[in-house]
PDB file of C-alpha atoms in Angstrom:
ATOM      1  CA  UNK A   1     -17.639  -2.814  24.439  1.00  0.00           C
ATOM      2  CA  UNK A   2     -13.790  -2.488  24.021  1.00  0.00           C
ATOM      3  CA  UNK A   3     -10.838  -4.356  23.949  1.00  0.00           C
ATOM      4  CA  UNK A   4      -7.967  -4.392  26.261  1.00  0.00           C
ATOM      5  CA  UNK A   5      -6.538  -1.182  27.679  1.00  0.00           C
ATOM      6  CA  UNK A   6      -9.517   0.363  26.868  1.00  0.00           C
ATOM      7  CA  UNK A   7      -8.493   0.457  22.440  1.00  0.00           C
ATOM      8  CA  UNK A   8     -11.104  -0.493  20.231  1.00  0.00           C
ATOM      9  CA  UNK A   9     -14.438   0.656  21.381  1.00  0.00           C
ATOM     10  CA  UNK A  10     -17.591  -0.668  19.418  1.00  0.00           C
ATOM     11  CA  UNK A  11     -20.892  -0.074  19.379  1.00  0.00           C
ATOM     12  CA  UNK A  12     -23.475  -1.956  18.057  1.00  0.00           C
ATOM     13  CA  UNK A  13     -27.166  -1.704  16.823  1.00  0.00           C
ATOM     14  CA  UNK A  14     -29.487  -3.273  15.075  1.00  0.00           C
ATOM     15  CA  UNK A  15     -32.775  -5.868  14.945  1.00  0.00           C
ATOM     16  CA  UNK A  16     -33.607  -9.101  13.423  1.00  0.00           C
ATOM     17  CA  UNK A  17     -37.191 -10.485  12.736  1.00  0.00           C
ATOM     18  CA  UNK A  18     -37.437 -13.930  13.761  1.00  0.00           C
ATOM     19  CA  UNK A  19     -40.307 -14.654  12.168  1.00  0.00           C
ATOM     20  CA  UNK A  20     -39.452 -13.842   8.932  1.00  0.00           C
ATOM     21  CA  UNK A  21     -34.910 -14.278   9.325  1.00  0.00           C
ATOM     22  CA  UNK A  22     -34.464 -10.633   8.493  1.00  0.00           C
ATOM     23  CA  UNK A  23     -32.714  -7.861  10.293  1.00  0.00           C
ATOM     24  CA  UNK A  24     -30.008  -5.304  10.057  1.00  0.00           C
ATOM     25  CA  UNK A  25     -27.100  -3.938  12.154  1.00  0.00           C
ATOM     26  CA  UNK A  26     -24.658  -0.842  12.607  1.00  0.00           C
ATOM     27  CA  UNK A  27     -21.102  -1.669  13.796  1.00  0.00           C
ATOM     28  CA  UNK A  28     -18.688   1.116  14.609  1.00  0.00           C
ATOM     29  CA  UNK A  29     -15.283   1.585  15.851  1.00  0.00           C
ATOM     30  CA  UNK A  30     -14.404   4.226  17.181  1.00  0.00           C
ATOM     31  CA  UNK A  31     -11.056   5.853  16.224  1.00  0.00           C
ATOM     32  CA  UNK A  32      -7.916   4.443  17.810  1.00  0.00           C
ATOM     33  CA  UNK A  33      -4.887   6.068  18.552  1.00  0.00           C
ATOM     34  CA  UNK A  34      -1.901   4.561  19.278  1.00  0.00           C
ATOM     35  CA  UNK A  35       1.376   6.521  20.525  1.00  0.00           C
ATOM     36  CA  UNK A  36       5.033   4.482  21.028  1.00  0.00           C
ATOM     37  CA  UNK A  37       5.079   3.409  24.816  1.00  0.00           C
ATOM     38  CA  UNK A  38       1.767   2.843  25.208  1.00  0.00           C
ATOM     39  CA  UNK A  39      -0.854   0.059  24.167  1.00  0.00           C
ATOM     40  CA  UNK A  40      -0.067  -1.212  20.291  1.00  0.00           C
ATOM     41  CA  UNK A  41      -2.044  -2.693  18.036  1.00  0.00           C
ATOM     42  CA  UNK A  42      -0.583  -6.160  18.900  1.00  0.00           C
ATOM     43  CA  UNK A  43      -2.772  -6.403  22.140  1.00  0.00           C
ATOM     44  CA  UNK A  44      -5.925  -6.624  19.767  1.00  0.00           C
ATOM     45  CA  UNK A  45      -3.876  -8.112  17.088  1.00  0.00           C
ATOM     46  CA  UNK A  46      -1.452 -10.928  17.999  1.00  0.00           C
ATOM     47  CA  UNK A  47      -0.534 -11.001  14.134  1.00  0.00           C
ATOM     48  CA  UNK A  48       0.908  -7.335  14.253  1.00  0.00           C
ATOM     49  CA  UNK A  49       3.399  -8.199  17.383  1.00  0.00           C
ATOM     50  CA  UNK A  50       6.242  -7.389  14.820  1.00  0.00           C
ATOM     51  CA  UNK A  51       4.829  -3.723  14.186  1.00  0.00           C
ATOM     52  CA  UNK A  52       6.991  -1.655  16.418  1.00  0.00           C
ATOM     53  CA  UNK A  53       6.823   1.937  18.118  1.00  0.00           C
ATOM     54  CA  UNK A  54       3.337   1.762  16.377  1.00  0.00           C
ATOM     55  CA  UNK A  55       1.494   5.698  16.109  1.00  0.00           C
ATOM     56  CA  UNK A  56      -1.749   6.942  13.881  1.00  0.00           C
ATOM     57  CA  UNK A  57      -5.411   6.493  14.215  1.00  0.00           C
ATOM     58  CA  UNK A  58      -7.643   4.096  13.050  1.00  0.00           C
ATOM     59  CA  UNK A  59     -11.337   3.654  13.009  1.00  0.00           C
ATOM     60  CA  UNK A  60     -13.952   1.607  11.010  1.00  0.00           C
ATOM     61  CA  UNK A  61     -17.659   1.214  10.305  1.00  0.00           C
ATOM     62  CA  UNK A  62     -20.084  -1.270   8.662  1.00  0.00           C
ATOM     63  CA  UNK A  63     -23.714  -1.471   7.835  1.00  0.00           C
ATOM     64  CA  UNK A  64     -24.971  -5.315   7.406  1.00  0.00           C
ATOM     65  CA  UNK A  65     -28.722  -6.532   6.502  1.00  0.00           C
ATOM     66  CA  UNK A  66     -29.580 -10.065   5.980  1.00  0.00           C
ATOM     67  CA  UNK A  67     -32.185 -12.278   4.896  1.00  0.00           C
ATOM     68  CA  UNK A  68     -32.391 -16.490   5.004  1.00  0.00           C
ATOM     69  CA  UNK A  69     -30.549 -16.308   1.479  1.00  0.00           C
ATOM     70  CA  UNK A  70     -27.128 -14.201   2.785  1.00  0.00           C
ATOM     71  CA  UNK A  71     -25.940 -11.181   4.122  1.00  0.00           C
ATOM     72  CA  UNK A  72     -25.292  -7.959   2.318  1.00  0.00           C
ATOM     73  CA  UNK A  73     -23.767  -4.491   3.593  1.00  0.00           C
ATOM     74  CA  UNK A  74     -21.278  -2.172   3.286  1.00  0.00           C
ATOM     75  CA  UNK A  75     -17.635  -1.344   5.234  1.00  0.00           C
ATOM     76  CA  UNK A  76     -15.178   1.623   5.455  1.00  0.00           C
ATOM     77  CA  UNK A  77     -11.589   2.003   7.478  1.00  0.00           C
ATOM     78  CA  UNK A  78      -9.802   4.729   7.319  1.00  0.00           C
ATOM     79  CA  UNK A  79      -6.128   4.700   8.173  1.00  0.00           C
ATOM     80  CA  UNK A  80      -4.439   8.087   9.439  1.00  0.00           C
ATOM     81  CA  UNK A  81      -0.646   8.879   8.733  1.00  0.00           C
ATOM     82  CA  UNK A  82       0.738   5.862  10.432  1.00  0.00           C
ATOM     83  CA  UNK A  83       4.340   5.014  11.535  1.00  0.00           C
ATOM     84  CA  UNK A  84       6.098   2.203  12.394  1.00  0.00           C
ATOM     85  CA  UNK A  85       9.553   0.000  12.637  1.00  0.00           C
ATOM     86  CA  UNK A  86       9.485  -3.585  11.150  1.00  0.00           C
ATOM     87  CA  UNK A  87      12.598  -5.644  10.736  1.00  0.00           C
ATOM     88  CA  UNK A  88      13.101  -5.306   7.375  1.00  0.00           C
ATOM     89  CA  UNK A  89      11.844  -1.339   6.632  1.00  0.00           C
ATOM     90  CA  UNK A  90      11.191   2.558   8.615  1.00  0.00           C
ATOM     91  CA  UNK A  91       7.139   3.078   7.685  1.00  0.00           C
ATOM     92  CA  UNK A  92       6.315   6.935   7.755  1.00  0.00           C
ATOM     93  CA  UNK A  93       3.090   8.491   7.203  1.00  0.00           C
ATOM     94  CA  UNK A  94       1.025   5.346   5.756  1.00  0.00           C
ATOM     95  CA  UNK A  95      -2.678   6.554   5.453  1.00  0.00           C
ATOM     96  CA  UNK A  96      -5.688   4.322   3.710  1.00  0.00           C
ATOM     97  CA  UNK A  97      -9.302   5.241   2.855  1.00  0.00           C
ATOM     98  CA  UNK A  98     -11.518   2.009   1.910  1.00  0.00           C
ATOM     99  CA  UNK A  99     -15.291   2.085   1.294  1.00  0.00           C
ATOM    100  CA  UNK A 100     -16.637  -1.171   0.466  1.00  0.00           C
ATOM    101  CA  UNK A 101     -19.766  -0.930  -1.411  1.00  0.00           C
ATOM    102  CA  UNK A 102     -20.401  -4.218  -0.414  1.00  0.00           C
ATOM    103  CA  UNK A 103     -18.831  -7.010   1.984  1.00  0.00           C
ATOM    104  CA  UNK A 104     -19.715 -10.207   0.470  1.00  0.00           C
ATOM    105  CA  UNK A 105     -17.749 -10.891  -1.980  1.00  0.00           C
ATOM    106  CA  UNK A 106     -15.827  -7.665  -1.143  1.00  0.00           C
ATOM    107  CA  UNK A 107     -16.047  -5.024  -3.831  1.00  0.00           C
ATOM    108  CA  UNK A 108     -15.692  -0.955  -4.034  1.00  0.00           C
ATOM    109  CA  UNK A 109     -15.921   1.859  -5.804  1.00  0.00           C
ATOM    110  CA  UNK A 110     -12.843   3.249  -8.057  1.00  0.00           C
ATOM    111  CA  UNK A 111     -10.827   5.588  -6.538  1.00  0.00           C
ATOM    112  CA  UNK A 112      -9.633   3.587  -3.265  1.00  0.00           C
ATOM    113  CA  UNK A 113      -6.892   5.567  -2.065  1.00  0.00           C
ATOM    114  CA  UNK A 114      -3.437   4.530   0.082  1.00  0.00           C
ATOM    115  CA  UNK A 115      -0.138   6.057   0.415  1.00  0.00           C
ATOM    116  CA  UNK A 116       2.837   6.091   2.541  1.00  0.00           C
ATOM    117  CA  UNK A 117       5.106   9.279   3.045  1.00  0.00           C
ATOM    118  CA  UNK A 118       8.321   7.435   3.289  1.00  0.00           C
ATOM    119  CA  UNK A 119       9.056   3.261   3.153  1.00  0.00           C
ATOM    120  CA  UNK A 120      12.766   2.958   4.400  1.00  0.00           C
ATOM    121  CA  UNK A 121      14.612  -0.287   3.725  1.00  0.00           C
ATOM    122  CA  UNK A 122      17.770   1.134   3.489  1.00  0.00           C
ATOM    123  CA  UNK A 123      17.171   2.756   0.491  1.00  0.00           C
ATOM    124  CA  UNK A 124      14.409   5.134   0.689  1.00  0.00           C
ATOM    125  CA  UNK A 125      11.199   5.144  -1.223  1.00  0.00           C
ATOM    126  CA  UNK A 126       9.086   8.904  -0.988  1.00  0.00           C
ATOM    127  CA  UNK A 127       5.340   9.607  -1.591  1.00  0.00           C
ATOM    128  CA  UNK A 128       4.026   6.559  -2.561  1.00  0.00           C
ATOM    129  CA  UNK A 129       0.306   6.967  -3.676  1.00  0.00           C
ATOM    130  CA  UNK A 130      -1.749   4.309  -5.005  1.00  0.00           C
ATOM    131  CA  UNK A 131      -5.454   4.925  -6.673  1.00  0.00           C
ATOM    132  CA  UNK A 132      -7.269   1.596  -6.599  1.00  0.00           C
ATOM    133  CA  UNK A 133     -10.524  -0.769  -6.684  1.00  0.00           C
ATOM    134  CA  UNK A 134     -11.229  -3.722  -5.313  1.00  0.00           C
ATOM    135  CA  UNK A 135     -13.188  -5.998  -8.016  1.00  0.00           C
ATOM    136  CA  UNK A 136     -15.388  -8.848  -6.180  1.00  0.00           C
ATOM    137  CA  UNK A 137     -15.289 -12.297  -7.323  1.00  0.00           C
ATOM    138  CA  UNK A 138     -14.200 -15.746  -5.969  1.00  0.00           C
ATOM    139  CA  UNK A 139     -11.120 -14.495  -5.474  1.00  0.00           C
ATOM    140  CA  UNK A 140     -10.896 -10.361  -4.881  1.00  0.00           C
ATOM    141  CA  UNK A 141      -8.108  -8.647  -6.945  1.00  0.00           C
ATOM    142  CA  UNK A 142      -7.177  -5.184  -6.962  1.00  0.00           C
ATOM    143  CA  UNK A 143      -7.208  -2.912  -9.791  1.00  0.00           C
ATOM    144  CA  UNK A 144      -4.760  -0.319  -9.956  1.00  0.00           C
ATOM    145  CA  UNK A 145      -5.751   2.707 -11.483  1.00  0.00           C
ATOM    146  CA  UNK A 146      -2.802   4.754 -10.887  1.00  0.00           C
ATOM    147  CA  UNK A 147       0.444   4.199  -8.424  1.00  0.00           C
ATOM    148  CA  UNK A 148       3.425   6.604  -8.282  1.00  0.00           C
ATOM    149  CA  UNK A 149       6.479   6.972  -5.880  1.00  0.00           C
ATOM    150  CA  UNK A 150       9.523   8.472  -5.631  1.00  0.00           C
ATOM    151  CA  UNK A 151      12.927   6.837  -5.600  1.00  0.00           C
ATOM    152  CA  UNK A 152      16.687   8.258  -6.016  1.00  0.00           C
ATOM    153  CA  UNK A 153      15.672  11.758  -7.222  1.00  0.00           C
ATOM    154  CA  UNK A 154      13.069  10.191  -9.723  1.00  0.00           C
ATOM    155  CA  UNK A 155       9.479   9.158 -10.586  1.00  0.00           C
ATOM    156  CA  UNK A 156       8.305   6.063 -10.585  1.00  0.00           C
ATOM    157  CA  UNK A 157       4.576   5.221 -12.127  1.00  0.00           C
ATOM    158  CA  UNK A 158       2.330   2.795 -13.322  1.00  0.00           C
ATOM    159  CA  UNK A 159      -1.212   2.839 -14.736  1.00  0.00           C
ATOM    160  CA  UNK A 160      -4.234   0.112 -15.027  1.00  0.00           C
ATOM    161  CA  UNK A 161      -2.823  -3.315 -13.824  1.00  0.00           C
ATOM    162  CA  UNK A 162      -4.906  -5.806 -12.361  1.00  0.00           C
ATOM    163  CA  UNK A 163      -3.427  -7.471  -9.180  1.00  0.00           C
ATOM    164  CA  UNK A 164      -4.941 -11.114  -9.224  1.00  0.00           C
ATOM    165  CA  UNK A 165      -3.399 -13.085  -5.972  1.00  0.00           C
ATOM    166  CA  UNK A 166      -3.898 -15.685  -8.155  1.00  0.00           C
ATOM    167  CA  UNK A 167      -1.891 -15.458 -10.918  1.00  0.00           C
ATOM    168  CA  UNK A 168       1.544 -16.555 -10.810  1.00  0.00           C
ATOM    169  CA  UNK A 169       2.530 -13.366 -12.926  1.00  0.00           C
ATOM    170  CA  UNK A 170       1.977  -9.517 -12.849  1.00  0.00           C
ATOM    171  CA  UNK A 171       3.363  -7.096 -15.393  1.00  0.00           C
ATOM    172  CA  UNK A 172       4.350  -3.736 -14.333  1.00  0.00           C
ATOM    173  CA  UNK A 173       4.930  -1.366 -16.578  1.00  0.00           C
ATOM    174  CA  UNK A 174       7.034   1.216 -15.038  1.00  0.00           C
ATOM    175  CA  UNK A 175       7.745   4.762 -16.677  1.00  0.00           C
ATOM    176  CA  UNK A 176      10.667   6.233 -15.264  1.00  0.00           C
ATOM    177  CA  UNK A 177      11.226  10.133 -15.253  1.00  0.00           C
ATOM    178  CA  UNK A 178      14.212  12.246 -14.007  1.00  0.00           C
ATOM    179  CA  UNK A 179      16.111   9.958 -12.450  1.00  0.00           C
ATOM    180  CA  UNK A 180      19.297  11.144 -10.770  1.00  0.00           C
ATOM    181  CA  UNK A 181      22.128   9.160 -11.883  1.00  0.00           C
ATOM    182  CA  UNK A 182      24.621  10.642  -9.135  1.00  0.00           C
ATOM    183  CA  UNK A 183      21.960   9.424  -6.540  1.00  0.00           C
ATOM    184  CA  UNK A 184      21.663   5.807  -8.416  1.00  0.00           C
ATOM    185  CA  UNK A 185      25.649   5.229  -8.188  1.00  0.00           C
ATOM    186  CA  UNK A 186      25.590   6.381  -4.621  1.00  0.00           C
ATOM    187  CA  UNK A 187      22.698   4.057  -3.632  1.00  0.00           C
ATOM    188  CA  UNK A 188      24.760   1.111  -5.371  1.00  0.00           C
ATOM    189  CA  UNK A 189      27.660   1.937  -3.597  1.00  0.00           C
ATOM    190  CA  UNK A 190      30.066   0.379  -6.217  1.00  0.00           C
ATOM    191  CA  UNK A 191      33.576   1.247  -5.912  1.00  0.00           C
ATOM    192  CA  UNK A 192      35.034   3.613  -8.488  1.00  0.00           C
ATOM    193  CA  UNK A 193      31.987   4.044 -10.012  1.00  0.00           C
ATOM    194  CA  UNK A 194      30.312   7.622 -10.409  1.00  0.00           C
ATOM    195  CA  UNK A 195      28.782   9.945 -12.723  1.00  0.00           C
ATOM    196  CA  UNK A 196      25.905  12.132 -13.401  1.00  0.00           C
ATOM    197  CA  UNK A 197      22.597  13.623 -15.773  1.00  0.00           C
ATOM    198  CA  UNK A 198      19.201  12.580 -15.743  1.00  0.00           C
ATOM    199  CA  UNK A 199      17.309   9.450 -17.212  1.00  0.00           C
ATOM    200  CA  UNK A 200      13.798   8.557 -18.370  1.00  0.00           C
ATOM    201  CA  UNK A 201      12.121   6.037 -19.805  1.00  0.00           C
ATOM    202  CA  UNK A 202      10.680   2.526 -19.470  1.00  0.00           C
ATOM    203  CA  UNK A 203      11.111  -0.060 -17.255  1.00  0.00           C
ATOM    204  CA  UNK A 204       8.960  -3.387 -18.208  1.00  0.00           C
ATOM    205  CA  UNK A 205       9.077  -5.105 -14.389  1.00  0.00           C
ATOM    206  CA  UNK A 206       7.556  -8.585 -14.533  1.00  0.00           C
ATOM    207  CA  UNK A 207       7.509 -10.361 -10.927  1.00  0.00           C
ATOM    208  CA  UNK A 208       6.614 -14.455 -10.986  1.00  0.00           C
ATOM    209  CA  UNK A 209       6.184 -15.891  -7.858  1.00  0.00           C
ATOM    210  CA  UNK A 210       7.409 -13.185  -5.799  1.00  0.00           C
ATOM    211  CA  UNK A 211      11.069 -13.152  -8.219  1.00  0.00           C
ATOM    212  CA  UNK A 212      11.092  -9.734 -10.176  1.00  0.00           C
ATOM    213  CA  UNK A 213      12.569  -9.948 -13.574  1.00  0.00           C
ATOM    214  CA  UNK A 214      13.231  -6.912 -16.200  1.00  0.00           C
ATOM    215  CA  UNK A 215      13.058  -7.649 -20.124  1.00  0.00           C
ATOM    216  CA  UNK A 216      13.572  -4.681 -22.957  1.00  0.00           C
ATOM    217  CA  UNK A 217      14.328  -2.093 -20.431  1.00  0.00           C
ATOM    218  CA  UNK A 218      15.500   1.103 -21.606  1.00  0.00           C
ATOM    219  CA  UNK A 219      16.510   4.742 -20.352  1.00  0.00           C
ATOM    220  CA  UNK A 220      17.534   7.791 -22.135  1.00  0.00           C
ATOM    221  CA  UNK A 221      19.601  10.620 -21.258  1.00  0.00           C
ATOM    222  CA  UNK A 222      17.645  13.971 -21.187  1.00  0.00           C
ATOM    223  CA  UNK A 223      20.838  15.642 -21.786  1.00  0.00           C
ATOM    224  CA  UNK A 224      24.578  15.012 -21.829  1.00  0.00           C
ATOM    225  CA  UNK A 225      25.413  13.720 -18.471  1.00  0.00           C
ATOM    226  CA  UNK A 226      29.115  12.013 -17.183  1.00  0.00           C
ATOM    227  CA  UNK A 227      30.131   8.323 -16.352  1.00  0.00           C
ATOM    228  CA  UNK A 228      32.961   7.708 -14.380  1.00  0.00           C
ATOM    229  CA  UNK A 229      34.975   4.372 -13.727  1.00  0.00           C
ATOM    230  CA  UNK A 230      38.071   3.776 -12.057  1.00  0.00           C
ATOM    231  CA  UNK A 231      39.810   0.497 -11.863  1.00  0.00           C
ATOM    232  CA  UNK A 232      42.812  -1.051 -10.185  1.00  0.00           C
ATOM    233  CA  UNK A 233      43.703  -2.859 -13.125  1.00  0.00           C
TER     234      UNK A 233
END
């Protein structure tokens, strides 16, 4: 079968024994590609209508078996360099490989992979990658094994944190490494103030309820570097 405009075509196989409330099925979908001016993802998706000038590919596969006690099986996606306008951000290049080892509660493997070649909000983030598994339970979190982007000339990473939707609190700890300070002044745009060098260090990043909050910060110069101010007054 497939969905309107002829995007998302699935097939589908399996058996069940009704004597006994056991069988198995195949579900794929083929890959989708989507290209600005044509069909977007919104005509299968009614929750995406705010993804614009949508392109990439997209396809998907699972493997289920059940008995009377529940189902079991397994699920992939994979996500290929995807690009897209939103209302708040520019998305370039976002990619995602998933393999669920099982669907029920979901779980995987380590080494999930996503990343996104460029996030623009009006200040641009650059090669975001992010390592991950997802850890079943009642409530599926994410474990972060390794995430790392690029921001105003520098290097942003974090290792091992647990995202738990829900907890109230997650604690980043951020190293920081070459950052540009010409580029940060720029970016801030403050008047009269410039300056240069290169900073590393730590930035401890706790966000509660969605409100990020930084405690015991601190960045060093990697060598002698220039601060600027000029004032009215």
């Amino acid at each position: 079968g497939s969905g309107p405009n002829g995007l998302g075509q699935v097939t589908l196989s399996g058996r069940h024994g009704v004597t006994k409330g056991v069988g198995e099925a195949k579900i794929g979908l083929e890959p989708m590609v989507f290209d600005p001016g044509e069909a977007q993802p919104e005509v299968l998706f009614p929750a995406l209508a705010g993804l614009r000038n949508v392109e990439g590919a997209a396809r998907a596969e699972a493997a289920l078996s059940w008995t009377r006690e529940g189902v079991t099986g397994t699920a992939a996606l994979k996500m290929d360099d995807f690009s897209f306008d939103t209302s708040a951000a520019r998305v370039e290049g976002l990619s995602l490989d998933l393999a669920l080892n099982r669907i029920q509660p979901p779980g995987s493997a380590p080494g999930q992979v996503f990343s996104v070649r460029r996030i623009n909000p009006g200040i641009p983030i650059d090669d975001l990658s992010l390592h991950f598994q997802v850890l079943a339970g009642d409530v599926p979190t994410m474990a972060v094994e390794s995430a790392v982007l690029r921001l105003a000339g520098g290097r942003f990473s974090f290792t091992d944190v647990v995202v738990d939707p829900s907890n109230r609190q997650l604690h980043l700890p951020v190293r920081v490494e070459d950052l540009d300070l010409a580029m940060v002044f720029s970016l801030l745009g403050v008047e009269g103030l410039s300056g240069g060098g290169r900073l590393s260090g730590a930035i401890p990043l706790t966000v509660t309820d969605g409100a990020p909050r930084i405690a015991g910060g601190r960045l060093t110069a990697q060598e002698p570097g220039i601060l600027r101010i000029k004032s009215a007054y």
